[in-house]
Short mmCIF file of C-alpha atoms in Angstrom, two decimals:
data_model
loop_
_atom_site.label_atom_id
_atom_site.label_comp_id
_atom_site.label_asym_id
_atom_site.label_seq_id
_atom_site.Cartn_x
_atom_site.Cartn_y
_atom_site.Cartn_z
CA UNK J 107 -23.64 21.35 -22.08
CA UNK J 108 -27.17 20.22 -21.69
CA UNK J 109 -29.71 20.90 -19.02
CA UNK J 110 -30.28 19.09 -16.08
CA UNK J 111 -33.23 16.37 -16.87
CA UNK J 112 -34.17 13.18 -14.85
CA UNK J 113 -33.14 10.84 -17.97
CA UNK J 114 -35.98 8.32 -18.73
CA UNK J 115 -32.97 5.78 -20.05
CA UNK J 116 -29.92 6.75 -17.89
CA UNK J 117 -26.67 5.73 -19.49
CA UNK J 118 -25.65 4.67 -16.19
CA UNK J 119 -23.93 1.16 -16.36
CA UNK J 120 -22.02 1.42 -12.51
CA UNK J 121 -22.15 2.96 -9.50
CA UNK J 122 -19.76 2.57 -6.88
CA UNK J 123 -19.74 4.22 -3.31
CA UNK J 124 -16.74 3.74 -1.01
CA UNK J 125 -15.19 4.73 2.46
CA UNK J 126 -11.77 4.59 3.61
CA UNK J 127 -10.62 4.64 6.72
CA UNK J 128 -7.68 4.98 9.01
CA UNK J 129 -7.20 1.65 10.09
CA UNK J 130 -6.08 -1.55 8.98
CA UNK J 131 -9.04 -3.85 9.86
CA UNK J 132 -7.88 -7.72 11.05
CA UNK J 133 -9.11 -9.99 8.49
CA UNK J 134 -10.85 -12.18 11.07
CA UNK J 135 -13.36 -8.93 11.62
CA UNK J 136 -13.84 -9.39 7.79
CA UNK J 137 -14.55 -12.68 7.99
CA UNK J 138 -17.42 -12.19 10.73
CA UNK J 139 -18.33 -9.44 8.30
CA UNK J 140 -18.87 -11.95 5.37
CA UNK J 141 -21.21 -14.73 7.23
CA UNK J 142 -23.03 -11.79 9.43
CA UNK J 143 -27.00 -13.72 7.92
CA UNK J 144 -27.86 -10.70 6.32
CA UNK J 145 -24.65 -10.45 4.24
CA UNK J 146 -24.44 -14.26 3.92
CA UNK J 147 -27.85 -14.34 2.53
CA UNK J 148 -27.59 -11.43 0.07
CA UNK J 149 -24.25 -11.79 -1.12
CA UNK J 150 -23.68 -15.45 -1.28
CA UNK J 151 -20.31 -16.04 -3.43
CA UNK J 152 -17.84 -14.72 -1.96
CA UNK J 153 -14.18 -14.46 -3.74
CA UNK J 154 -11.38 -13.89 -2.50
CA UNK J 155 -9.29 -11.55 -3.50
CA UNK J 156 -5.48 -12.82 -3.69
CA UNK J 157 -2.74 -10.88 -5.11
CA UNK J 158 0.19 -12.78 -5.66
CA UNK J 159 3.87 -11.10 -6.13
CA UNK J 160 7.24 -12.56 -7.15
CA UNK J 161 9.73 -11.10 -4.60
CA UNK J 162 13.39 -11.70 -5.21
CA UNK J 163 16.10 -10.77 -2.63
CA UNK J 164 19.22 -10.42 -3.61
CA UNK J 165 21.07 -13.56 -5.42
CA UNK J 166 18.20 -16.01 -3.74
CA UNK J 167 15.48 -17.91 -5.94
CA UNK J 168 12.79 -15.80 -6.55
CA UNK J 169 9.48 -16.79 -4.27
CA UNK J 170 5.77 -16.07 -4.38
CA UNK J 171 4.40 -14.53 -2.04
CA UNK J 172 0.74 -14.28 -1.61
CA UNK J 173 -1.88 -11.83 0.32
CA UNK J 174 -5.36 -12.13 1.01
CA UNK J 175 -6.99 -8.79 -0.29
CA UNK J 176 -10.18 -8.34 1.45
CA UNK J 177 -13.03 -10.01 0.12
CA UNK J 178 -15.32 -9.29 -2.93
CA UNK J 179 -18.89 -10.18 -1.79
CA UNK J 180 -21.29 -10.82 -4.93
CA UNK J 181 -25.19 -10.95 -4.30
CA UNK J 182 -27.28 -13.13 -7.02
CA UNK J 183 -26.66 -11.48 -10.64
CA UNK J 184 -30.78 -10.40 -10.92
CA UNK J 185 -29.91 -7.97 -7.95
CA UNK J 186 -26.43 -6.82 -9.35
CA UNK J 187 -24.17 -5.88 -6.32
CA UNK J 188 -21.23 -6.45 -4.86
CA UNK J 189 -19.47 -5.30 -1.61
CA UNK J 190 -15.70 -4.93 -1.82
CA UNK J 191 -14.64 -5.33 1.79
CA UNK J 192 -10.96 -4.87 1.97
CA UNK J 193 -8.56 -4.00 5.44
CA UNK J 194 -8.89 0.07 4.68
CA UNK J 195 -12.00 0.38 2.48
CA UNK J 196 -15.35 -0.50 1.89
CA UNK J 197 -17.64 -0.29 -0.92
CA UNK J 198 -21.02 -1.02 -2.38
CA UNK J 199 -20.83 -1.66 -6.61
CA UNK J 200 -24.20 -1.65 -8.33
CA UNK J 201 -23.91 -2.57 -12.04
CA UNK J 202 -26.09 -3.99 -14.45
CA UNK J 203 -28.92 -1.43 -14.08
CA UNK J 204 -29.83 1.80 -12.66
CA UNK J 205 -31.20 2.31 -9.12
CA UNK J 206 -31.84 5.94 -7.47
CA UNK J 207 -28.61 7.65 -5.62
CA UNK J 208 -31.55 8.03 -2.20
CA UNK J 209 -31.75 4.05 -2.10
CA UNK J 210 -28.64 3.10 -3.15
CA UNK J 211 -27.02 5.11 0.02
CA UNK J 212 -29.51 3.72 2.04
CA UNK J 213 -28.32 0.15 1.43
CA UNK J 214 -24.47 1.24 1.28
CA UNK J 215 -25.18 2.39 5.17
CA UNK J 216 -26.94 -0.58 6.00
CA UNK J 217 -23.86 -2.46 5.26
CA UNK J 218 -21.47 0.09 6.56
CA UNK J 219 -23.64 0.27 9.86
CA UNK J 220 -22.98 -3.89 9.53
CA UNK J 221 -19.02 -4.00 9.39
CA UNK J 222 -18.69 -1.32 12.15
CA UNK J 223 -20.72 -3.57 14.09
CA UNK J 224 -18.20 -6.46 13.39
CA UNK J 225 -14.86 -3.81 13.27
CA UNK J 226 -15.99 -1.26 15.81
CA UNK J 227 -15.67 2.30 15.25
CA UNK J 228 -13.61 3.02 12.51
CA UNK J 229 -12.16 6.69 11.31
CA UNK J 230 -13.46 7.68 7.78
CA UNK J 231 -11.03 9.70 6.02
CA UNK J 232 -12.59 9.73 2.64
CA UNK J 233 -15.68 9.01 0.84
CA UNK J 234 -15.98 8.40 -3.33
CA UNK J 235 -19.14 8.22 -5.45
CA UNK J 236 -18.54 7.11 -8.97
CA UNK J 237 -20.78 6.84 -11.60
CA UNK J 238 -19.81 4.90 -14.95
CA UNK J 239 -21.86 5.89 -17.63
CA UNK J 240 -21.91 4.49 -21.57
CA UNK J 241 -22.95 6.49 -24.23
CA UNK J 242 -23.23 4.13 -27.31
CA UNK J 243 -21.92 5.90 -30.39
CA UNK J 244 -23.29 4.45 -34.08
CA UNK J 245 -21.26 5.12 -37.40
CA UNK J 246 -23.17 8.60 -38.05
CA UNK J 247 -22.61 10.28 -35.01
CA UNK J 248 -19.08 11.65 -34.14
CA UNK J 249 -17.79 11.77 -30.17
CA UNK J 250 -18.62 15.37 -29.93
CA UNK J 251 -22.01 14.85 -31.10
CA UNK J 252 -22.71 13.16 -27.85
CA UNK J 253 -20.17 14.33 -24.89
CA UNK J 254 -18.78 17.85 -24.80
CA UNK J 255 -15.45 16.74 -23.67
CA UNK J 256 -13.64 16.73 -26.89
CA UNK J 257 -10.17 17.12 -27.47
CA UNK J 258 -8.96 18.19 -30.93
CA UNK J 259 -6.53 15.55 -32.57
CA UNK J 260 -5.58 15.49 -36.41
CA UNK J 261 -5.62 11.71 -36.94
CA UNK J 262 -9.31 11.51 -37.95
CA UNK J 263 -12.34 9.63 -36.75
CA UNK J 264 -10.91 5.79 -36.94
CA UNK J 265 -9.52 5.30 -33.55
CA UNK J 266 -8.95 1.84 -31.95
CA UNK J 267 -9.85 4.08 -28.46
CA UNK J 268 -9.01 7.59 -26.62
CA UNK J 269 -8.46 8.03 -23.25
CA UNK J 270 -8.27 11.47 -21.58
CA UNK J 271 -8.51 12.14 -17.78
CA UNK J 272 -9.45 15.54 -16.05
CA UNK J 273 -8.80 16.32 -12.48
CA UNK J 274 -9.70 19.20 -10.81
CA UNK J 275 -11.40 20.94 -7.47
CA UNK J 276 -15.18 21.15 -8.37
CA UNK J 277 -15.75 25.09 -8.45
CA UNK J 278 -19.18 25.07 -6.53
CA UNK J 279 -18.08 22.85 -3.75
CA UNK J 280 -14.00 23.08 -3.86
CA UNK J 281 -13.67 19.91 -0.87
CA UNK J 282 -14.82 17.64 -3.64
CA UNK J 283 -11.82 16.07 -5.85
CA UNK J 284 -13.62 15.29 -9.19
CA UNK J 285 -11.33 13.13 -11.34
CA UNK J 286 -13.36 12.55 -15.24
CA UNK J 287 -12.34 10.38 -17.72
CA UNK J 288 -13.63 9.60 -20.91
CA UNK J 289 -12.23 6.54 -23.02
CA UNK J 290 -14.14 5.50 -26.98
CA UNK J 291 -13.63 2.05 -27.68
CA UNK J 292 -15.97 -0.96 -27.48
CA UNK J 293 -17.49 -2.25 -24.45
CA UNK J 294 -19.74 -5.84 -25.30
CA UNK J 295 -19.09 -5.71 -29.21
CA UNK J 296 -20.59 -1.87 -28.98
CA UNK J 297 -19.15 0.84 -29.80
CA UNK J 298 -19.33 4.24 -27.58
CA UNK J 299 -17.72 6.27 -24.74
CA UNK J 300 -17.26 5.49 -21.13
CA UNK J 301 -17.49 8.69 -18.83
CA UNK J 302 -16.58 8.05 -15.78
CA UNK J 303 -17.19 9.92 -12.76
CA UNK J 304 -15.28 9.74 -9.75
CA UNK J 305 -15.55 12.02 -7.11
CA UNK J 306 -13.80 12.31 -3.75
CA UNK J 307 -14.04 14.07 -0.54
CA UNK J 308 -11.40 13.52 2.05
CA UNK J 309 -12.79 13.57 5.81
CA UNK J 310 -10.80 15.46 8.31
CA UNK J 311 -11.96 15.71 12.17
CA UNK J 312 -15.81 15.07 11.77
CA UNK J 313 -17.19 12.10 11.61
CA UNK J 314 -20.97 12.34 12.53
CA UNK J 315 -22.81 10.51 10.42
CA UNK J 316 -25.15 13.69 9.44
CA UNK J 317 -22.01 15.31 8.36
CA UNK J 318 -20.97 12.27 6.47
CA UNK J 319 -23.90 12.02 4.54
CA UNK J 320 -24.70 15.12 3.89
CA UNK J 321 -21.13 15.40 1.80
CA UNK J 322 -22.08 11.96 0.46
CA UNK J 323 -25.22 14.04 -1.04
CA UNK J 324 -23.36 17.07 -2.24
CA UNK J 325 -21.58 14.67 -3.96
CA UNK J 326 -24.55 13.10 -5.74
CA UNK J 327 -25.60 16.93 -7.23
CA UNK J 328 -21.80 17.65 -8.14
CA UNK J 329 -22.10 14.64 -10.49
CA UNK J 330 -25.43 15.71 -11.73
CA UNK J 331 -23.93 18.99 -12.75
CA UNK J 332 -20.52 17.45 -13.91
CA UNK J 333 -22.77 14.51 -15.92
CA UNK J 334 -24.93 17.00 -17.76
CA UNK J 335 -21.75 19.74 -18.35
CA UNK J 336 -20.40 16.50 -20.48
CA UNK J 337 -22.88 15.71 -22.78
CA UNK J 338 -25.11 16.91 -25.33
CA UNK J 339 -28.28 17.61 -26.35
CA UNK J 340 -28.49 15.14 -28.61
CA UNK J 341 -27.10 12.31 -25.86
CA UNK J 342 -30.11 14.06 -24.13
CA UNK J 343 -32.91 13.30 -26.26
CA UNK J 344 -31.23 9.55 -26.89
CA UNK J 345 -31.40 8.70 -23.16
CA UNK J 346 -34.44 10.31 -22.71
CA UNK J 347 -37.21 8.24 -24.63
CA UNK D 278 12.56 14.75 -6.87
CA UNK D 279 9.13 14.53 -6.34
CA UNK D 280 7.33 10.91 -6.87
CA UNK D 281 3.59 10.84 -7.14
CA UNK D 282 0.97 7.80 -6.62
CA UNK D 283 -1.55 9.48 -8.34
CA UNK D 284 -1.29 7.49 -11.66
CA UNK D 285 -1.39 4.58 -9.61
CA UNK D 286 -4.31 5.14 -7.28
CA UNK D 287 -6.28 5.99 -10.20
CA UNK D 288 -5.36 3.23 -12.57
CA UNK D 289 -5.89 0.70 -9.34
CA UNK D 290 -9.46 2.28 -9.04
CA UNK D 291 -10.23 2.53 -12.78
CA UNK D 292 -9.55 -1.59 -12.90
CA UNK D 293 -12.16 -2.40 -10.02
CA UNK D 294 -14.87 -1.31 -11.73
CA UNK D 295 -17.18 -5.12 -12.42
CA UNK D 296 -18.36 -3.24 -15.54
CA UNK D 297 -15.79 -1.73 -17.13
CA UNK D 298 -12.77 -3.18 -15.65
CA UNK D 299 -11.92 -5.07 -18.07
CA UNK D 300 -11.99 -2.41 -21.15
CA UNK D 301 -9.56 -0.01 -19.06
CA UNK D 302 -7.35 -3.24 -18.58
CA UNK D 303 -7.26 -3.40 -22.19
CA UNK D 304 -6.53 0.35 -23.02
CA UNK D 305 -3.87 0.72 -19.94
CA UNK D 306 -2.35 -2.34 -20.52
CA UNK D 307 -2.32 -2.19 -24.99
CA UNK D 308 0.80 -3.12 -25.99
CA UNK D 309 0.30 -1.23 -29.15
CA UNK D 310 0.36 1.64 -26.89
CA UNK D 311 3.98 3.27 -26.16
CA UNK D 312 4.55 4.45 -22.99
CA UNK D 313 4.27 7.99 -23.74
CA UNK D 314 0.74 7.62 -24.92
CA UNK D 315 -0.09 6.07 -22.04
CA UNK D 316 -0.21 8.12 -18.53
CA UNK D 317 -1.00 5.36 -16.32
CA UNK D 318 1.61 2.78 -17.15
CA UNK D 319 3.65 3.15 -13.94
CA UNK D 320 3.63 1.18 -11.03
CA UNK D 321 5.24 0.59 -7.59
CA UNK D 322 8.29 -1.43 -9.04
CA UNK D 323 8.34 1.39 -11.67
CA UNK D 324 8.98 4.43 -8.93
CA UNK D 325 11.47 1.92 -7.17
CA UNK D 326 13.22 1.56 -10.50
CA UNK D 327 13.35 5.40 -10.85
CA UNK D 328 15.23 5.80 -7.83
CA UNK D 329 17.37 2.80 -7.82
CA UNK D 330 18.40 4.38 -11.19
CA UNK D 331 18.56 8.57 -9.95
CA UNK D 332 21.25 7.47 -7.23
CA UNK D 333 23.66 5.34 -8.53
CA UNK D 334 25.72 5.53 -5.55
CA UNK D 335 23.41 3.28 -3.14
CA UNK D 336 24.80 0.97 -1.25
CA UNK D 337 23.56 -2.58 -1.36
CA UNK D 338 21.95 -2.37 2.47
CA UNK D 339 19.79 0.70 1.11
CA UNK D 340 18.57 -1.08 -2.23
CA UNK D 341 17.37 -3.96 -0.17
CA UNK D 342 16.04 -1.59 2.46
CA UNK D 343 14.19 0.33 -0.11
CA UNK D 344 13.25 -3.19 -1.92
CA UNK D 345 11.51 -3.92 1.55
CA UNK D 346 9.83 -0.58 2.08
CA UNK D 347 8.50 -0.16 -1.74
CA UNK D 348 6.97 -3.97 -1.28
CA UNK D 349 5.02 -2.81 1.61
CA UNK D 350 4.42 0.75 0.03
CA UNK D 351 2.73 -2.33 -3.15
CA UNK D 352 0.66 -4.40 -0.55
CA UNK D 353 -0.79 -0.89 0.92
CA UNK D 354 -2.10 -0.20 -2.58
CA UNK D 355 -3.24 -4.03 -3.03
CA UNK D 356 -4.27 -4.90 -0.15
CA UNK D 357 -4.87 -2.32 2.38
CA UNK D 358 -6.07 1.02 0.08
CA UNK D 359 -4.30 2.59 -2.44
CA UNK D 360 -5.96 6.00 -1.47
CA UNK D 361 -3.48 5.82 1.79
CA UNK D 362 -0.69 6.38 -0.73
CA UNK D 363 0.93 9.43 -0.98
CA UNK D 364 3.21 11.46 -3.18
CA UNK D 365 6.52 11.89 -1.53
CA UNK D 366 10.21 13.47 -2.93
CA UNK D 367 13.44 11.54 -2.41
CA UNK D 368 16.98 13.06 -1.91
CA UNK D 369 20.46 11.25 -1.51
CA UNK D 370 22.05 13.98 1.22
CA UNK D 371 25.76 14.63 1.31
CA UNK D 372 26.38 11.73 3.59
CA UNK D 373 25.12 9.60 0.96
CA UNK D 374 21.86 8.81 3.22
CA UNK D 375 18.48 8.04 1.14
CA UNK D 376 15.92 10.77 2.14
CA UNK D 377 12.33 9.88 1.36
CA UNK D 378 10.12 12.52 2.75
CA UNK D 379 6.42 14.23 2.44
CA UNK D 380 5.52 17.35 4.05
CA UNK D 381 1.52 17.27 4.78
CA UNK D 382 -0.39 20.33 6.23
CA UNK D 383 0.25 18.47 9.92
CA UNK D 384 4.05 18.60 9.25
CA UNK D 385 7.35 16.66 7.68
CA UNK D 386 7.52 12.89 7.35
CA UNK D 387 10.78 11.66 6.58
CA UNK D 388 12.45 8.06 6.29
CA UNK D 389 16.49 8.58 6.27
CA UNK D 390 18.24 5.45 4.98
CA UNK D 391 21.76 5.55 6.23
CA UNK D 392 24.73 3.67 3.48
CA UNK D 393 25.82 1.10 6.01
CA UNK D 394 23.14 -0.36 8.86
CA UNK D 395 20.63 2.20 9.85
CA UNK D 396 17.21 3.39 8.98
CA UNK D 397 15.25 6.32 10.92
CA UNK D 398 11.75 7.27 10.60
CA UNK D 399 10.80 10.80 12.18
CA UNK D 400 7.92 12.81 12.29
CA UNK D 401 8.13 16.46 13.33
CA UNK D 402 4.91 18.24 13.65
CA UNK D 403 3.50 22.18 13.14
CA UNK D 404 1.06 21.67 15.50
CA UNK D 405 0.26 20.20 18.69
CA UNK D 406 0.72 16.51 17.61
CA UNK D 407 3.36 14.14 19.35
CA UNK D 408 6.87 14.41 17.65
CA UNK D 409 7.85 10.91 16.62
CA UNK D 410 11.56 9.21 16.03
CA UNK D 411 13.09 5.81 16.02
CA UNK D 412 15.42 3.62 14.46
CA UNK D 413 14.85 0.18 12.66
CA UNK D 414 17.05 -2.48 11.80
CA UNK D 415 17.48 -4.54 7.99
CA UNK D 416 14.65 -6.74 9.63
CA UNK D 417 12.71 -4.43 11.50
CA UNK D 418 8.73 -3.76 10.86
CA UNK D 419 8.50 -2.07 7.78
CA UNK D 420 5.04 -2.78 7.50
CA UNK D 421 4.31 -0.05 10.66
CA UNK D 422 7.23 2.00 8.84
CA UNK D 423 4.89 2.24 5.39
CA UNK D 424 1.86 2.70 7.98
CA UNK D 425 3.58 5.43 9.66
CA UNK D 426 4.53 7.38 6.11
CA UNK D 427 1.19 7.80 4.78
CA UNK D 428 -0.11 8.73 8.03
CA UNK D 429 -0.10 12.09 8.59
#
């Protein structure tokens, strides 16, 4: 475990906020959502999301049936966001660079306040902070050189990639659901380990908004804890110059 | 028997990332991986198979009644958000009717599939809440039905 330390080179390489919500919003209210100016002018391609699903009943040919999932709203690549807008959640994706957790939730509420204006109220059941970090791992250094989630395994150091998932109540704040996984492999032809952060913290009967963003920050310090519990000392001093 | 949507919340969520979507596509989805390696191979159709295999007895109305309700249990986690799934058991009673059922801290949720034409969907509640019950048909709305399972 290392100490807490504002990292001059975070290995952060994604952050995602989200809120769900009770109800199913119409997609029109999406759509009003999507060419709002603001959101038209900062996120101008807009996908959307389709699923498409072979259903077969019975003895009849089987037919595809498709669904319009929301919409995935992608600002210009230099500013590196994206708003996932679907019928029951919203969130804000920043990837390609680090930005502070106090401006990134300003911006995720500027949005939010945005699509309630276009939705109405809506009921927020939970909220999610995840951060994706990648901790690049050369041909000297072994996995629990750099992360001190480790588990033991007897078939030696040449694995294709590792996945292992931890879920628990964080201790200090037991309304947060922390869910950790770490996975080595190669991400962009480099080799390392992806530890991923997810957090969750279901909403009951409150919904003022200090209340909801003051569990969006105790959030933010559980994954400061839970980020520097996982790694090293030595991951440390290589994100830190 | 208890079913759980955990494995598939989480592998939903893992894949949306812009970053690293792709690399957890690649480890979930390795061939090269066998299914016990793998904790998050399972999905909707997977649970449906489960049960269409636990209760061999089911009648052909309650496979295609369960067909109908597990597709709209799939385009809540697609489309809507798979956090509104939730783990649920299933039980085949002694009048051979399907029982899928949750119990959540504001009471017990259940969907009773009867062998030959009926489905019920009741909610009975621990505390104050409104005590809900009603019947659909094969075509009925199963889209309020999957609504209505998740949310309590």
């Amino acid at each position: 475990m290392a100490t807490f330390i504002k990292l001059k080179n975070p290995p952060i390489r994604e952050i995602i906020f989200t809120i769900s919500f009770n109800e199913n919003v119409p997609l029109e209210k999406l759509d009003a959502f999507k060419i709002l100016p603001i959101i038209a002018e900062e996120f101008p391609a807009v996908d959307k999301g389709f699923n498409t699903q072979v259903v077969a009943n019975n003895n009849e040919t089987p037919v595809s049936k498709t669904n319009l999932d929301g919409y995935l709203l992608r600002s210009p690549i230099s500013v590196a966001r994206i708003i996932q807008a679907r019928r029951g959640s919203f969130a804000l994706h920043k990837y390609n660079g680090y930005v502070e957790f106090e401006t990134l939730i300003d911006e995720f509420f500027k949005y939010w306040d945005l699509l309630i204006q276009c939705t109405g109220n809506l009921t927020i059941n939970n909220i999610s902070v995840r951060y994706l970090n990648f901790i690049e791992k050369n041909n000297q250094e072994k996995v629990e050189d750099l992360i001190t989630v480790v588990t033991n395994q007897p078939y030696g150091e040449k694995l294709d990639n590792t996945f292992t998932q931890f879920k628990f109540q964080y201790h200090k704040k037991p309304e947060i659901a922390a869910t950790i996984i770490t996975a080595k492999g190669r991400v962009q032809n480099i080799d390392g380990i992806v530890l991923d952060i997810i957090l969750n913290t279901q909403i009951g009967g409150r919904q003022e908004r200090e209340f909801i963003w003051n569990s969006f920050f105790d959030m933010k310090s559980a994954k400061n804890d839970l980020f520097f519990r996982s790694i090293t000392e030595k991951a440390i001093k290589k994100y830190n110059i | 028997m208890n079913t759980t949507f955990d494995h598939i919340i989480l592998r939903t969520e893992l894949v949306q990332s812009e970053t690293f979507g792709d690399f957890y596509e690649e480890i979930l989805d390795s061939n090269e991986g066998s299914s016990f390696c793998n904790p998050l191979i399972e999905d909707v159709s997977e649970l449906l198979e489960n049960i269409l295999l636990k209760y061999e007895s089911l009648t052909a109305f309650q496979k295609d009644v369960l067909y109908k309700i597990f597709s709209e249990f799939n385009h809540i986690r697609t489309t809507i958000d798979p956090k509104r799934l939730k783990s649920f058991t299933h039980d085949l009673n002694e009048d051979e009717e399907l029982l899928l059922f949750r119990e959540s801290e504001n009471g017990l949720i259940n969907i009773i599939i009867n062998p030959e034409d009926c489905i019920a969907f009741s909610f009975i509640p621990n505390n104050e809440q409104k005590r809900t019950f009603y019947f659909i048909d094969q075509n009925g709305d199963f889209e309020t039905l999957a609504y209505n399972f998740f949310s309590n």
